[in-house]
């Protein structure tokens, strides 16, 4: 099932395009990596999907609701209440009266050691894990993660990766932006490469291997430096 689709989405700030003719769709149970250089438009695109930013033209269709917790998201730094514990932060938005889903996510992300401490004491990695946990609450159909591995140590990265794969197997769709390309390619089904507000390539790692372009970092550098045509 198609979760959402965009066709020729355009957004300008003053006279400059920040998104130009964006066209793609997200399918149920797929993990899509969104990659590009700084300022390419990745976060803006995610905010448009979430309804946090407008757009001037194009067609945007959603088969899920943005008002009934069908979408979970972590965009930029997680918004936390510092004087509440991590568990209390999760309870604020949890719709499960017995909090069983909180307990499941805490176990899945291995947060037991700090979840009952106040968020103001958390390290960057702890805050990031809690932000991801909040995005997973209430059984979303689509999860949007902007740089989810930021501040995580290798053990935590593995925990998050395994949780993402587990949820994908349950039919959850993911759109993930990350500069850690080596980690991103381990989980993605397909890749959207964006540059200067345009999707310049939609591909899979299998297709990149077939064309001898398995080094995604070099592919991105060639696009950013203008060595590859859109």
Short mmCIF file of C-alpha atoms in Angstrom, two decimals:
data_model
loop_
_atom_site.label_atom_id
_atom_site.label_comp_id
_atom_site.label_asym_id
_atom_site.label_seq_id
_atom_site.Cartn_x
_atom_site.Cartn_y
_atom_site.Cartn_z
CA UNK A 1 0.00 0.00 0.00
CA UNK A 2 1.18 3.51 -0.79
CA UNK A 3 1.58 5.54 2.41
CA UNK A 4 2.00 8.89 0.70
CA UNK A 5 3.00 10.42 -2.59
CA UNK A 6 4.32 13.77 -3.77
CA UNK A 7 4.23 15.10 -7.29
CA UNK A 8 6.03 18.25 -8.40
CA UNK A 9 6.18 19.77 -4.91
CA UNK A 10 7.78 23.23 -4.95
CA UNK A 11 8.73 25.49 -2.08
CA UNK A 12 10.47 28.86 -2.32
CA UNK A 13 11.94 31.11 0.32
CA UNK A 14 11.98 34.57 -1.20
CA UNK A 15 12.99 33.75 -4.77
CA UNK A 16 15.10 30.70 -4.05
CA UNK A 17 13.82 27.15 -4.46
CA UNK A 18 14.41 25.05 -1.34
CA UNK A 19 12.34 22.22 -2.83
CA UNK A 20 11.94 21.89 -6.59
CA UNK A 21 9.66 19.47 -8.44
CA UNK A 22 9.88 16.86 -5.67
CA UNK A 23 8.24 13.63 -6.87
CA UNK A 24 8.32 10.31 -5.01
CA UNK A 25 6.17 7.88 -3.04
CA UNK A 26 6.54 5.82 0.14
CA UNK A 27 5.34 2.23 0.26
CA UNK A 28 4.17 0.40 3.36
CA UNK A 29 6.90 -1.56 5.15
CA UNK A 30 9.82 0.05 3.31
CA UNK A 31 12.83 1.93 4.67
CA UNK A 32 13.84 4.88 2.49
CA UNK A 33 17.10 6.70 3.03
CA UNK A 34 17.19 10.43 2.28
CA UNK A 35 20.73 11.60 1.59
CA UNK A 36 22.41 14.77 0.42
CA UNK A 37 24.80 17.50 1.45
CA UNK A 38 24.20 20.18 4.07
CA UNK A 39 21.41 22.51 2.96
CA UNK A 40 20.21 20.11 0.27
CA UNK A 41 16.61 20.27 1.50
CA UNK A 42 16.30 17.05 3.49
CA UNK A 43 14.93 18.53 6.71
CA UNK A 44 12.64 20.91 4.82
CA UNK A 45 11.15 17.98 2.91
CA UNK A 46 10.54 16.08 6.14
CA UNK A 47 8.86 19.13 7.68
CA UNK A 48 6.56 19.47 4.66
CA UNK A 49 5.50 15.84 5.06
CA UNK A 50 4.78 16.48 8.74
CA UNK A 51 2.82 19.64 8.02
CA UNK A 52 5.38 21.78 9.85
CA UNK A 53 6.28 23.70 6.70
CA UNK A 54 4.16 24.82 3.77
CA UNK A 55 4.75 24.49 0.02
CA UNK A 56 3.59 26.63 -2.87
CA UNK A 57 2.63 24.14 -5.56
CA UNK A 58 2.35 20.46 -6.36
CA UNK A 59 0.22 17.50 -5.26
CA UNK A 60 0.66 15.82 -1.89
CA UNK A 61 -1.48 12.77 -1.09
CA UNK A 62 -1.46 10.95 2.27
CA UNK A 63 -3.23 7.69 3.04
CA UNK A 64 -2.50 8.15 6.74
CA UNK A 65 -3.52 10.76 9.30
CA UNK A 66 -1.21 13.36 10.79
CA UNK A 67 -3.64 13.98 13.66
CA UNK A 68 -4.09 10.45 15.03
CA UNK A 69 -0.51 9.37 15.69
CA UNK A 70 -0.09 7.59 12.36
CA UNK A 71 3.25 9.41 12.02
CA UNK A 72 6.10 9.36 14.53
CA UNK A 73 9.00 11.74 14.03
CA UNK A 74 12.32 12.96 15.33
CA UNK A 75 13.33 16.17 13.57
CA UNK A 76 16.49 17.90 14.75
CA UNK A 77 16.87 17.78 18.57
CA UNK A 78 14.15 15.96 20.52
CA UNK A 79 11.82 18.19 22.53
CA UNK A 80 11.97 16.90 26.12
CA UNK A 81 10.73 18.08 29.50
CA UNK A 82 14.04 18.24 31.42
CA UNK A 83 12.58 17.90 34.93
CA UNK A 84 10.61 14.78 34.05
CA UNK A 85 12.15 11.34 33.76
CA UNK A 86 12.43 9.71 30.38
CA UNK A 87 9.59 7.39 31.34
CA UNK A 88 7.41 10.34 32.35
CA UNK A 89 8.17 12.06 29.03
CA UNK A 90 6.93 8.95 27.25
CA UNK A 91 3.81 8.64 29.43
CA UNK A 92 2.76 12.17 28.44
CA UNK A 93 2.02 11.05 24.88
CA UNK A 94 1.38 7.33 25.35
CA UNK A 95 -2.18 6.31 24.48
CA UNK A 96 -1.81 2.86 26.04
CA UNK A 97 -3.34 3.08 29.56
CA UNK A 98 -1.14 0.35 31.03
CA UNK A 99 2.05 1.66 29.33
CA UNK A 100 2.95 -1.79 27.97
CA UNK A 101 4.17 -0.27 24.72
CA UNK A 102 6.52 2.04 26.63
CA UNK A 103 8.01 -0.95 28.43
CA UNK A 104 8.46 -2.79 25.13
CA UNK A 105 10.27 0.15 23.48
CA UNK A 106 12.45 0.76 26.54
CA UNK A 107 13.52 -2.89 26.45
CA UNK A 108 13.99 -2.87 22.67
CA UNK A 109 16.24 0.22 22.77
CA UNK A 110 17.96 -0.93 25.99
CA UNK A 111 17.11 2.21 27.95
CA UNK A 112 16.50 0.54 31.32
CA UNK A 113 19.58 2.05 32.98
CA UNK A 114 18.47 5.67 32.54
CA UNK A 115 14.76 5.77 31.67
CA UNK A 116 13.75 6.61 35.29
CA UNK A 117 16.31 9.43 35.63
CA UNK A 118 15.40 13.04 34.90
CA UNK A 119 15.98 14.03 31.28
CA UNK A 120 18.11 17.02 32.35
CA UNK A 121 20.83 14.54 33.41
CA UNK A 122 20.93 12.79 30.04
CA UNK A 123 23.90 12.76 27.69
CA UNK A 124 23.38 13.63 24.02
CA UNK A 125 23.09 9.94 23.15
CA UNK A 126 20.52 9.30 25.90
CA UNK A 127 18.41 12.24 24.71
CA UNK A 128 18.62 10.95 21.15
CA UNK A 129 17.48 7.47 22.17
CA UNK A 130 14.56 8.96 24.09
CA UNK A 131 13.61 11.05 21.05
CA UNK A 132 13.61 7.92 18.89
CA UNK A 133 11.57 6.07 21.53
CA UNK A 134 8.98 8.87 21.47
CA UNK A 135 8.76 8.56 17.67
CA UNK A 136 8.05 4.83 18.03
CA UNK A 137 5.15 5.30 20.49
CA UNK A 138 1.47 4.76 19.62
CA UNK A 139 2.13 2.30 16.80
CA UNK A 140 2.84 4.74 13.93
CA UNK A 141 2.48 3.65 10.32
CA UNK A 142 5.23 6.05 9.20
CA UNK A 143 8.32 7.09 11.17
CA UNK A 144 10.44 10.03 10.01
CA UNK A 145 13.91 10.29 11.53
CA UNK A 146 16.33 13.16 10.87
CA UNK A 147 19.91 12.15 11.77
CA UNK A 148 18.79 9.50 14.29
CA UNK A 149 22.34 8.22 14.92
CA UNK A 150 23.57 11.63 16.09
CA UNK A 151 25.43 11.24 19.41
CA UNK A 152 24.96 7.47 19.63
CA UNK A 153 27.82 5.13 20.48
CA UNK A 154 28.29 1.92 18.42
CA UNK A 155 26.21 -0.18 20.83
CA UNK A 156 23.33 2.30 20.73
CA UNK A 157 23.54 2.51 16.93
CA UNK A 158 23.11 -1.27 16.77
CA UNK A 159 20.13 -1.11 19.16
CA UNK A 160 18.41 1.52 17.03
CA UNK A 161 19.17 -0.32 13.79
CA UNK A 162 17.71 -3.56 15.12
CA UNK A 163 14.60 -1.74 16.37
CA UNK A 164 14.06 -0.10 12.96
CA UNK A 165 14.37 -3.43 11.15
CA UNK A 166 11.97 -5.08 13.63
CA UNK A 167 9.35 -2.37 13.09
CA UNK A 168 9.79 -2.56 9.30
CA UNK A 169 8.98 -6.28 9.54
CA UNK A 170 5.72 -5.26 11.26
CA UNK A 171 4.80 -3.06 8.29
CA UNK A 172 6.07 0.31 9.53
CA UNK A 173 7.45 2.63 6.84
CA UNK A 174 10.57 4.72 7.54
CA UNK A 175 12.03 7.84 5.95
CA UNK A 176 15.50 8.34 7.41
CA UNK A 177 17.99 11.13 6.78
CA UNK A 178 21.55 10.48 7.90
CA UNK A 179 25.11 11.59 7.18
CA UNK A 180 26.35 8.22 8.49
CA UNK A 181 26.08 6.57 5.09
CA UNK A 182 27.75 3.32 6.13
CA UNK A 183 24.98 2.78 8.68
CA UNK A 184 22.14 3.98 6.48
CA UNK A 185 22.84 1.50 3.70
CA UNK A 186 22.56 -1.39 6.17
CA UNK A 187 18.83 -0.81 6.63
CA UNK A 188 17.45 0.99 3.57
CA UNK A 189 15.41 -0.58 0.80
CA UNK A 190 15.86 2.44 -1.44
CA UNK A 191 17.60 5.81 -1.50
CA UNK A 192 16.50 9.31 -2.44
CA UNK A 193 19.48 11.51 -3.25
CA UNK A 194 18.67 15.20 -2.98
CA UNK A 195 20.79 18.18 -4.02
CA UNK A 196 19.87 21.87 -4.09
CA UNK A 197 16.26 21.02 -3.30
CA UNK A 198 15.85 18.48 -6.11
CA UNK A 199 15.72 14.70 -6.03
CA UNK A 200 18.51 13.97 -8.46
CA UNK A 201 18.41 10.22 -8.12
CA UNK A 202 16.15 7.48 -6.76
CA UNK A 203 17.93 4.17 -6.48
CA UNK A 204 18.72 1.12 -4.37
CA UNK A 205 22.05 -0.19 -3.11
CA UNK A 206 21.58 -3.19 -5.41
CA UNK A 207 21.28 -0.87 -8.42
CA UNK A 208 24.39 1.07 -7.30
CA UNK A 209 26.32 -2.20 -7.04
CA UNK A 210 25.19 -3.19 -10.53
CA UNK A 211 26.49 0.08 -11.96
CA UNK A 212 29.77 -0.12 -10.01
CA UNK A 213 28.80 2.75 -7.69
CA UNK A 214 28.61 0.90 -4.38
CA UNK A 215 30.56 3.66 -2.61
CA UNK A 216 27.65 5.97 -1.81
CA UNK A 217 29.98 8.63 -0.39
CA UNK A 218 31.68 9.02 -3.78
CA UNK A 219 28.30 9.12 -5.54
CA UNK A 220 27.22 11.98 -3.28
CA UNK A 221 30.49 13.85 -3.71
CA UNK A 222 30.18 13.62 -7.49
CA UNK A 223 26.66 15.03 -7.34
CA UNK A 224 27.57 17.84 -4.91
CA UNK A 225 30.64 18.77 -6.95
CA UNK A 226 28.60 18.77 -10.16
CA UNK A 227 30.31 15.78 -11.76
CA UNK A 228 27.03 13.93 -12.22
CA UNK A 229 24.06 15.32 -14.05
CA UNK A 230 20.64 15.21 -12.40
#
